[in-house]
mmCIF file with all atom_site columns, C-alpha atoms in Angstrom:
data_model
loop_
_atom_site.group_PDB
_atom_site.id
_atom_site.type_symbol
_atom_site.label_atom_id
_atom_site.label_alt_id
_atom_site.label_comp_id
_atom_site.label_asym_id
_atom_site.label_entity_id
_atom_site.label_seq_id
_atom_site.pdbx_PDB_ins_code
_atom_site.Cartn_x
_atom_site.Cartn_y
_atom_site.Cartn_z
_atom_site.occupancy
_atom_site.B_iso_or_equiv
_atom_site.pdbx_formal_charge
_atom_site.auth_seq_id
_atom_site.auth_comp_id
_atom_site.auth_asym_id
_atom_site.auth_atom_id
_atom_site.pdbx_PDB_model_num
ATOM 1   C CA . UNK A 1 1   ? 337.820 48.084 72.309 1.00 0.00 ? 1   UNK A CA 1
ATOM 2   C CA . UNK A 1 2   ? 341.385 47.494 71.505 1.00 0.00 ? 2   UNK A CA 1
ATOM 3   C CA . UNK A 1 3   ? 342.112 51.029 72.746 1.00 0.00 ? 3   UNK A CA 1
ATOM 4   C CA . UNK A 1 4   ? 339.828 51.027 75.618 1.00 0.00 ? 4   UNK A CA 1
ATOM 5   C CA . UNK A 1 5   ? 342.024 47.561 76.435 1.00 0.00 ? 5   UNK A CA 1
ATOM 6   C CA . UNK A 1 6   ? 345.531 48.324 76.117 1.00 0.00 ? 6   UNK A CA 1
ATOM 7   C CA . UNK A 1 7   ? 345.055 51.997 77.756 1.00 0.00 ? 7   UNK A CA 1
ATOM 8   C CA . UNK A 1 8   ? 343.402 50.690 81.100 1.00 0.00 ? 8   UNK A CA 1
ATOM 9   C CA . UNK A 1 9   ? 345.795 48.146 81.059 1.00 0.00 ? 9   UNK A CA 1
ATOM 10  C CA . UNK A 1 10  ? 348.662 50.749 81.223 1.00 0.00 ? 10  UNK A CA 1
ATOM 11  C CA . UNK A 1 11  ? 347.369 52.406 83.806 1.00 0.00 ? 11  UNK A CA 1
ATOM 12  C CA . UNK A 1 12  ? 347.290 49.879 85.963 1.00 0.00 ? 12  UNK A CA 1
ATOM 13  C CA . UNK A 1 13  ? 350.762 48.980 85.130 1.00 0.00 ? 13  UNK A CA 1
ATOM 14  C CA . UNK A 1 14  ? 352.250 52.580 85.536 1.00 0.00 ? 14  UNK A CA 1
ATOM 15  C CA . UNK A 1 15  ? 350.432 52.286 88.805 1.00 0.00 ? 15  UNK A CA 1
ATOM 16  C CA . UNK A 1 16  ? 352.023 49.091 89.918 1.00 0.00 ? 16  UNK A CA 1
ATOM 17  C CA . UNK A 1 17  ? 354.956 50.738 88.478 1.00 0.00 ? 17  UNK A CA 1
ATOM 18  C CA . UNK A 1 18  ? 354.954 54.006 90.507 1.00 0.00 ? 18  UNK A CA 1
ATOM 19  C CA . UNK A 1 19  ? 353.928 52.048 93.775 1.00 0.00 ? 19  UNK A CA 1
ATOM 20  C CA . UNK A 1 20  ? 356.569 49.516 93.522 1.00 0.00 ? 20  UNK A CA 1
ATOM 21  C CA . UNK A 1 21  ? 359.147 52.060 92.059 1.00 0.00 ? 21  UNK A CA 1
ATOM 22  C CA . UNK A 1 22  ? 360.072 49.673 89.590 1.00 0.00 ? 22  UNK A CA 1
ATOM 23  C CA . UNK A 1 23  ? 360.314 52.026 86.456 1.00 0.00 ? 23  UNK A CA 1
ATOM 24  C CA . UNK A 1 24  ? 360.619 50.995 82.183 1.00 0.00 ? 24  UNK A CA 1
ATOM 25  C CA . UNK A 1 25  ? 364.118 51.668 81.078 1.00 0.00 ? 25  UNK A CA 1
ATOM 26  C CA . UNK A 1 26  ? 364.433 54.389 79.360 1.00 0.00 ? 26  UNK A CA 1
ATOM 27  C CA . UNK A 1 27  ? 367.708 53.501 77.033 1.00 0.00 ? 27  UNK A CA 1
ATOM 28  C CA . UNK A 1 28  ? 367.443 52.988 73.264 1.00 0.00 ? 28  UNK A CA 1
ATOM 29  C CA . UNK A 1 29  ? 367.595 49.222 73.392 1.00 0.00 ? 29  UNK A CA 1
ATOM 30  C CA . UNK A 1 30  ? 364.742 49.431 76.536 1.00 0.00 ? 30  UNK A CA 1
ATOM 31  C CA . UNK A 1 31  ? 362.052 51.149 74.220 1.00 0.00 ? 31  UNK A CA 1
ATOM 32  C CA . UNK A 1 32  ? 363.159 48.944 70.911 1.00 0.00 ? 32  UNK A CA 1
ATOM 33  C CA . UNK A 1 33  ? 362.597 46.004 72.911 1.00 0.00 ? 33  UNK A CA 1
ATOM 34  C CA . UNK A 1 34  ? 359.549 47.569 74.408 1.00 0.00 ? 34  UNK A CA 1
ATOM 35  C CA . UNK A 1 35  ? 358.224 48.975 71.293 1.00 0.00 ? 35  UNK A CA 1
ATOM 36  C CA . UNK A 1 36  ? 358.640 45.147 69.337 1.00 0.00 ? 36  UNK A CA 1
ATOM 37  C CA . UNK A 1 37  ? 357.324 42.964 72.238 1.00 0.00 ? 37  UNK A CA 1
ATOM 38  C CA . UNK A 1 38  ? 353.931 45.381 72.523 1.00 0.00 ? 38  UNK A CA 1
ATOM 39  C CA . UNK A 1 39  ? 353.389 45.251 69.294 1.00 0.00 ? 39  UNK A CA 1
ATOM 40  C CA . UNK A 1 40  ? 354.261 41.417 68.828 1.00 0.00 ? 40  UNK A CA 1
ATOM 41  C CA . UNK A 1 41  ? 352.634 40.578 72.129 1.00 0.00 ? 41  UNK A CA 1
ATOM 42  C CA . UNK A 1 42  ? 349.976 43.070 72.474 1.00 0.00 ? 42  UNK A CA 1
ATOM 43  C CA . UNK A 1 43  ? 348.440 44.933 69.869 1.00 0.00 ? 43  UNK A CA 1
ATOM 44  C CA . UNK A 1 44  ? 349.068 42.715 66.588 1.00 0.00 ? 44  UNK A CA 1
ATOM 45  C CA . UNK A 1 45  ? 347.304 39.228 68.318 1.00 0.00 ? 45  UNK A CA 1
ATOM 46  C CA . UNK A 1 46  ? 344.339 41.327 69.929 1.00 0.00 ? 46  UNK A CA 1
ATOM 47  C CA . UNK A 1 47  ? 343.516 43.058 66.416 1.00 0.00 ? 47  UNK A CA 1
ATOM 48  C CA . UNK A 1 48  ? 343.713 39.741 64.677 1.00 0.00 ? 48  UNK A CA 1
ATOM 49  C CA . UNK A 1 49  ? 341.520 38.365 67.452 1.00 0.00 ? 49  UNK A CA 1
ATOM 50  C CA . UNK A 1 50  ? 338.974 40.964 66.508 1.00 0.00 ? 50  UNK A CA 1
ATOM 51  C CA . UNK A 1 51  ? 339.348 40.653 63.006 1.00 0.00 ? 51  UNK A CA 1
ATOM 52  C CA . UNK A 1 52  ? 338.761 36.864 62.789 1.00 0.00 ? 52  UNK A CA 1
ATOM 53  C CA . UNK A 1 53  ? 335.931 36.973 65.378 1.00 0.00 ? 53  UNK A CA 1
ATOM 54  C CA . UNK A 1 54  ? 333.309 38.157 62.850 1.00 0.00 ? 54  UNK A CA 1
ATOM 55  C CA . UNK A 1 55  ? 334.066 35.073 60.947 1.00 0.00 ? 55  UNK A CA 1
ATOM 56  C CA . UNK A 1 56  ? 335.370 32.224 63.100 1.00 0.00 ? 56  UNK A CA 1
ATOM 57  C CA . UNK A 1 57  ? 332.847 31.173 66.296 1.00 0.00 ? 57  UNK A CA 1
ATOM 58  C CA . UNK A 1 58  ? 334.294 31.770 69.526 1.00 0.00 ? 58  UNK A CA 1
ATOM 59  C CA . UNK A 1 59  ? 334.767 27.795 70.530 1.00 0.00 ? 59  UNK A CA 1
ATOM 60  C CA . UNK A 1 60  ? 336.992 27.605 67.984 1.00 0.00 ? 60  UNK A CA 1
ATOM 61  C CA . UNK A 1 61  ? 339.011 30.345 68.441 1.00 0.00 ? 61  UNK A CA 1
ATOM 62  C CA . UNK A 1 62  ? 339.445 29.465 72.505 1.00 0.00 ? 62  UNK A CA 1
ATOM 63  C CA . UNK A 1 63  ? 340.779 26.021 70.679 1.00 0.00 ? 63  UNK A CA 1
ATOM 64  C CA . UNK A 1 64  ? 342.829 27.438 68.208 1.00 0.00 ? 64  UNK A CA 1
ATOM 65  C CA . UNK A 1 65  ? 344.231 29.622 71.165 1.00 0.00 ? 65  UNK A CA 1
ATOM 66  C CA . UNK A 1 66  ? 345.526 26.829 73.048 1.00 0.00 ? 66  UNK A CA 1
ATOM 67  C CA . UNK A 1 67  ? 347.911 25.924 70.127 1.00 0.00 ? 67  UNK A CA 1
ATOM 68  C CA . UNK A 1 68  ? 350.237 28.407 71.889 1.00 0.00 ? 68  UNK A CA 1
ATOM 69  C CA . UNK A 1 69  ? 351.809 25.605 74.007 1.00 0.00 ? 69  UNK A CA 1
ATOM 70  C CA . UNK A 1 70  ? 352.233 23.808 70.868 1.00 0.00 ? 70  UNK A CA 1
ATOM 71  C CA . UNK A 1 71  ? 354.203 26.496 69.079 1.00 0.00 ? 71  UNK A CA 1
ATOM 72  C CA . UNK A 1 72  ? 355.901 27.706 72.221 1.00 0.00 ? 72  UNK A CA 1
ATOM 73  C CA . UNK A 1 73  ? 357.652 24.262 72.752 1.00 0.00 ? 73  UNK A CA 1
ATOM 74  C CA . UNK A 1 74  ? 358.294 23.587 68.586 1.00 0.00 ? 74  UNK A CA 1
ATOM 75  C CA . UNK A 1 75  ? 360.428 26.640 68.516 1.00 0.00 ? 75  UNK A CA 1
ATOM 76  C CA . UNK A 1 76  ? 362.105 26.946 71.453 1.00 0.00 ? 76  UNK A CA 1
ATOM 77  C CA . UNK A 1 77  ? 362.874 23.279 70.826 1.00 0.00 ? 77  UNK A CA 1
ATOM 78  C CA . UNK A 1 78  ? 364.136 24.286 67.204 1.00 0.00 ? 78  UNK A CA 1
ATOM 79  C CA . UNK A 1 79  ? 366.517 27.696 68.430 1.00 0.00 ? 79  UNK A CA 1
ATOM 80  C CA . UNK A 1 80  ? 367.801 26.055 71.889 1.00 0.00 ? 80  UNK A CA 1
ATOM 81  C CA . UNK A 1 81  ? 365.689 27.766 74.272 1.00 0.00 ? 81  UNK A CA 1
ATOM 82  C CA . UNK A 1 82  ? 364.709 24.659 75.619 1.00 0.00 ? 82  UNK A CA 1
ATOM 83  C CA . UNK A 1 83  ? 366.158 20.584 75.603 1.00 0.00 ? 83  UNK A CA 1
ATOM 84  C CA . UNK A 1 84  ? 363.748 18.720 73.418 1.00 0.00 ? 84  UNK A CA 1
ATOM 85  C CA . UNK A 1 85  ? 361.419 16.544 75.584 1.00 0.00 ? 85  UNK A CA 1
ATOM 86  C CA . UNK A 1 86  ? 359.554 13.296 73.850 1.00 0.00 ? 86  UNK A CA 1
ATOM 87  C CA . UNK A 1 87  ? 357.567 12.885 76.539 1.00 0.00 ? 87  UNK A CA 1
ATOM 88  C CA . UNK A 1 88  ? 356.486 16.518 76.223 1.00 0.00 ? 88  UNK A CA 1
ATOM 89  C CA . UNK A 1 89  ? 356.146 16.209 72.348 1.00 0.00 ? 89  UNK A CA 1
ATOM 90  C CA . UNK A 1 90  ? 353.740 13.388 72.831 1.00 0.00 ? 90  UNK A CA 1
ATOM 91  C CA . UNK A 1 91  ? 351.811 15.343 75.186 1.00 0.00 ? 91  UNK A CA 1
ATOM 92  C CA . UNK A 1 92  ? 351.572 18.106 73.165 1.00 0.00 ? 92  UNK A CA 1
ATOM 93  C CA . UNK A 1 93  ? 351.004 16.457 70.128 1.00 0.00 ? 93  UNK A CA 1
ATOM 94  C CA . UNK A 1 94  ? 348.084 14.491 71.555 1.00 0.00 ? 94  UNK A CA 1
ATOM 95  C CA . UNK A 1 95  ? 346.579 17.473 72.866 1.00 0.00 ? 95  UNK A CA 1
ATOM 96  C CA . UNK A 1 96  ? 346.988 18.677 68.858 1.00 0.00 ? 96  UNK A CA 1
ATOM 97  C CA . UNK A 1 97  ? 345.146 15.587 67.476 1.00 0.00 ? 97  UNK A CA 1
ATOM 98  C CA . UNK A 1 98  ? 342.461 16.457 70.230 1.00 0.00 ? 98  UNK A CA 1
ATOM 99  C CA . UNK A 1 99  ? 341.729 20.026 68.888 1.00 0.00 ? 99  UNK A CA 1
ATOM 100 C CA . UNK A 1 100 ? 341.743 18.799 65.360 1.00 0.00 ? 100 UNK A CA 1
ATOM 101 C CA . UNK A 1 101 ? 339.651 16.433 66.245 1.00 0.00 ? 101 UNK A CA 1
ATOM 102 C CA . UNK A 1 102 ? 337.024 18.705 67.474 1.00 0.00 ? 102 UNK A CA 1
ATOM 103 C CA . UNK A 1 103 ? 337.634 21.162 64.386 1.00 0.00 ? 103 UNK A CA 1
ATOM 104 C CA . UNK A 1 104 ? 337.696 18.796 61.366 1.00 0.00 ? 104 UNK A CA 1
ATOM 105 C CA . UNK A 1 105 ? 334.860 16.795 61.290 1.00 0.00 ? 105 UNK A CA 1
ATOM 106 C CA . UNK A 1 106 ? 332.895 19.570 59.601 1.00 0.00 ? 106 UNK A CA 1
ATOM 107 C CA . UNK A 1 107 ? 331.696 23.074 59.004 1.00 0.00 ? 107 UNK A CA 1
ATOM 108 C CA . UNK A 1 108 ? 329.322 22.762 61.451 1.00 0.00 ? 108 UNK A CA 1
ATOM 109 C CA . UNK A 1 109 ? 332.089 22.768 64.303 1.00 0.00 ? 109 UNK A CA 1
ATOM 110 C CA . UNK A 1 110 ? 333.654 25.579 62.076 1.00 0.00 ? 110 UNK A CA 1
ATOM 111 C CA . UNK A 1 111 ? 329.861 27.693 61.805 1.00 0.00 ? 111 UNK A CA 1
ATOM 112 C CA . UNK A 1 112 ? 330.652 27.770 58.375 1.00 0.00 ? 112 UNK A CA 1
ATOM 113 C CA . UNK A 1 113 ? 333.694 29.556 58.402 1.00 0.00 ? 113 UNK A CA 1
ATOM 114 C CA . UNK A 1 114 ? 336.512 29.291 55.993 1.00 0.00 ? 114 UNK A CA 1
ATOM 115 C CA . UNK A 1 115 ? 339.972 27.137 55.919 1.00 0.00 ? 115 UNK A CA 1
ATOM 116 C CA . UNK A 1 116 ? 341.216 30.736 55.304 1.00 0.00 ? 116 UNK A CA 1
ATOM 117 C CA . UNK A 1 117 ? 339.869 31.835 58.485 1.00 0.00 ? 117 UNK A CA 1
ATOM 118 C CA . UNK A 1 118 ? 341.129 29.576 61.059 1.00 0.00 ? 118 UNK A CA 1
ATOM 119 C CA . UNK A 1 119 ? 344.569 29.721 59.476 1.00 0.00 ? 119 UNK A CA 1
ATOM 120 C CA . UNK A 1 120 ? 344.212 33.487 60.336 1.00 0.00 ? 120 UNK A CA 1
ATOM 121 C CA . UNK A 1 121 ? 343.399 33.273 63.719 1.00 0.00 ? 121 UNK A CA 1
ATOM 122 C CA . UNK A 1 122 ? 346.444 30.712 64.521 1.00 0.00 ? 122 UNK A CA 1
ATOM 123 C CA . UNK A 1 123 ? 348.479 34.039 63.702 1.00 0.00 ? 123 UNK A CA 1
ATOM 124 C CA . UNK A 1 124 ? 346.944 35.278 67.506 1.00 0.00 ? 124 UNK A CA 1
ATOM 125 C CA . UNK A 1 125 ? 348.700 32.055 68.960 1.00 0.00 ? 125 UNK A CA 1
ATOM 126 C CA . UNK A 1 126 ? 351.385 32.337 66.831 1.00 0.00 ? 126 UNK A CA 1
ATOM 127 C CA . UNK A 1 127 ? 351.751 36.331 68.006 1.00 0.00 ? 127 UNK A CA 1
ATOM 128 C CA . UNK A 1 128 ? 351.617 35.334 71.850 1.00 0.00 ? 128 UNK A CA 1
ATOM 129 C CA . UNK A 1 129 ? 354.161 32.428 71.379 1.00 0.00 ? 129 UNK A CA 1
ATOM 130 C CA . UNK A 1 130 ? 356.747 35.096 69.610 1.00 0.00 ? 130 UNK A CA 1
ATOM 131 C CA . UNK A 1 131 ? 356.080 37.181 72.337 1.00 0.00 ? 131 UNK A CA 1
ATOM 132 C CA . UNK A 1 132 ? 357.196 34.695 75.364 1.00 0.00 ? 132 UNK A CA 1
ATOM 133 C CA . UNK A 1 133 ? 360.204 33.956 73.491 1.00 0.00 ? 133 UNK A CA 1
ATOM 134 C CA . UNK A 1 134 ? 360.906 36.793 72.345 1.00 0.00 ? 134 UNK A CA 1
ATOM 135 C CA . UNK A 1 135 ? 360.881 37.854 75.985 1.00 0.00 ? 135 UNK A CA 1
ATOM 136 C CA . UNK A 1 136 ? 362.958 34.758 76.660 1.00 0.00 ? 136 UNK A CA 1
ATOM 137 C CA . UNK A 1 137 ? 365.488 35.091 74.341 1.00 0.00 ? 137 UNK A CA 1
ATOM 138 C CA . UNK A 1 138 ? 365.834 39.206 74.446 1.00 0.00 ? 138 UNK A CA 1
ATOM 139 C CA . UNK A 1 139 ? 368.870 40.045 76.272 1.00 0.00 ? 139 UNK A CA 1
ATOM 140 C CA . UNK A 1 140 ? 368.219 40.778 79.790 1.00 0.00 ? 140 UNK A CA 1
ATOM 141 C CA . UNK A 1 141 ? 367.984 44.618 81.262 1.00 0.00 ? 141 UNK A CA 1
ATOM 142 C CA . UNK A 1 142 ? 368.517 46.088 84.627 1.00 0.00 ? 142 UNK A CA 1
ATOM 143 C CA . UNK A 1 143 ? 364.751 46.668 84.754 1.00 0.00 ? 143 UNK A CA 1
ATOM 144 C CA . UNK A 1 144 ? 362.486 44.756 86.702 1.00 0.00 ? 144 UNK A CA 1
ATOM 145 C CA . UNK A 1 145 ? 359.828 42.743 85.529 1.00 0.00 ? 145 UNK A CA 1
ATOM 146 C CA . UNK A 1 146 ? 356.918 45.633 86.530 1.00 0.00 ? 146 UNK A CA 1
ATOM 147 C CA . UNK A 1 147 ? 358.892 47.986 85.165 1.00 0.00 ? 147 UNK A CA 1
ATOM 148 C CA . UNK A 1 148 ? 359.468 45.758 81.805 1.00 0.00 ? 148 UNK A CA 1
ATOM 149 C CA . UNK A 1 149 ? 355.924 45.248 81.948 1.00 0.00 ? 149 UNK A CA 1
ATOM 150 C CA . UNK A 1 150 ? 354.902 48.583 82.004 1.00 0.00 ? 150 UNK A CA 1
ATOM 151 C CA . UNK A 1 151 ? 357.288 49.835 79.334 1.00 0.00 ? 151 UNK A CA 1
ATOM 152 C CA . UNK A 1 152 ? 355.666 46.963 77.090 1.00 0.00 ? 152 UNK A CA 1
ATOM 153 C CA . UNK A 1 153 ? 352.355 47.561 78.069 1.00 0.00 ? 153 UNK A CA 1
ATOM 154 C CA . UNK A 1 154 ? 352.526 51.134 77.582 1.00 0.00 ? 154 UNK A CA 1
ATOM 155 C CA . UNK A 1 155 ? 354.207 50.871 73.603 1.00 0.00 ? 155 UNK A CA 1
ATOM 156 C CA . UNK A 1 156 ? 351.594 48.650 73.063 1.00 0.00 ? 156 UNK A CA 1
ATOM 157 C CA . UNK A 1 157 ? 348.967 51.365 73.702 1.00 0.00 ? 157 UNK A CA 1
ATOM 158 C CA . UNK A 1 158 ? 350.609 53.578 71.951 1.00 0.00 ? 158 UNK A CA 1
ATOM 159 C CA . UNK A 1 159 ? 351.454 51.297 69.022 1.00 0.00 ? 159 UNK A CA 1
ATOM 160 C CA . UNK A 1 160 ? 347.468 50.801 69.023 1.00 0.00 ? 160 UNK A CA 1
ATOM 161 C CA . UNK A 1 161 ? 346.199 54.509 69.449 1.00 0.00 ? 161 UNK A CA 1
ATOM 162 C CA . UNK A 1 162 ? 347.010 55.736 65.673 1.00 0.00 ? 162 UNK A CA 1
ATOM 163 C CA . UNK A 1 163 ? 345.351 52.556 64.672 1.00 0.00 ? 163 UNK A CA 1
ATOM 164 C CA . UNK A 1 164 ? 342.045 53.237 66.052 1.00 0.00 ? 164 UNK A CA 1
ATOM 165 C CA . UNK A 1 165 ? 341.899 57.035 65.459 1.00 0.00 ? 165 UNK A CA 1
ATOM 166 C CA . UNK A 1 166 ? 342.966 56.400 61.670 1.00 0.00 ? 166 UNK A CA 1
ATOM 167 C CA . UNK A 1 167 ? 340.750 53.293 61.407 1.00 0.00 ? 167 UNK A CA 1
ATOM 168 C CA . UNK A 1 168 ? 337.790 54.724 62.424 1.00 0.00 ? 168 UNK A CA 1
ATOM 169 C CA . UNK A 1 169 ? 337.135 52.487 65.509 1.00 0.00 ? 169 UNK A CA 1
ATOM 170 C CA . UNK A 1 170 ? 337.785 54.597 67.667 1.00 0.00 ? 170 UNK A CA 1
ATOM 171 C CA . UNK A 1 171 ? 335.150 55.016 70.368 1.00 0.00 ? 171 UNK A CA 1
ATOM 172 C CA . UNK A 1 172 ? 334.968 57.809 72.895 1.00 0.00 ? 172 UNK A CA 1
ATOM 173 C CA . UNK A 1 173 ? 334.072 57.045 76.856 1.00 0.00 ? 173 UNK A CA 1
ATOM 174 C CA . UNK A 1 174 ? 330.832 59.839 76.073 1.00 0.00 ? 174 UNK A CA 1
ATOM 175 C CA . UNK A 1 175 ? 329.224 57.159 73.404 1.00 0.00 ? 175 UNK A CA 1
#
């Protein structure tokens, strides 16, 4: 599915691409940064997804998802990306006490899954926040943003194609 995903994805983003003649950079430090954000952004949060999914229900993963904010804000807070709001904090941090809220009181919000499990799946927020400031912080190239977004998109298909094929998941349009 991951395949499937990230490849129709990229095609619609070498389309945009081609009919907006924004191109991906082609220089070194264009396919590095391409090459790290797809795989941060793109292919290493959607296989996690998959892998917790036959363990964690799928309420609780949409919750743990919105945790992105959460992270987003702590670390760009932390590095300088962004001034330090309290008013934000407390919004934020309410909205925390909310989800946990809604997660703790049991395994039966859980469907029996494991501690180990949901601490798992906050990697796939985790991944997506890295990605937006990775993107944020990254120095800047003379590509535009469908371009940049192709070039991502793209190394994230690739990044995922050797995965499938050697993993055995793999599944071919015909089946």
């Amino acid at each position: 599915v991951i395949f499937w995903t990230l490849w129709c994805s990229a095609l619609i983003t070498i389309f945009m691409s081609v009919a907006s003649g924004q191109y991906p950079g082609r220089s070194r430090a264009d396919l590095l940064r391409y090459a790290l954000i797809g795989m941060i952004g793109g292919t290493l949060p959607q296989l996690t997804l998959f892998w917790v999914a036959e363990n964690v229900p799928a309420m609780v993963i949409s919750i743990i998802m919105a945790g992105e904010s959460f992270i987003v804000f702590t670390v760009a807070a932390i590095i300088g990306l962004e001034a330090p709001s309290l008013k934000r904090f407390i919004g934020l941090s309410l909205g925390l006490v909310c989800v946990l809220l809604v997660i703790l009181p049991g395994d039966g919000a859980l469907g029996g899954s494991s501690w180990i499990w949901i601490l798992v799946a906050l990697l796939v927020p985790a991944f997506y926040a890295a990605e937006g400031l990775m993107i944020a912080s990254l120095p800047p190239t003379n590509t535009g943003p469908i371009g940049a977004t192709t070039g991502i998109v793209v190394a994230s298909a690739l990044i995922a194609t050797p995965i499938a094929v050697l993993s055995g998941s793999f599944i071919p349009v015909s089946e």
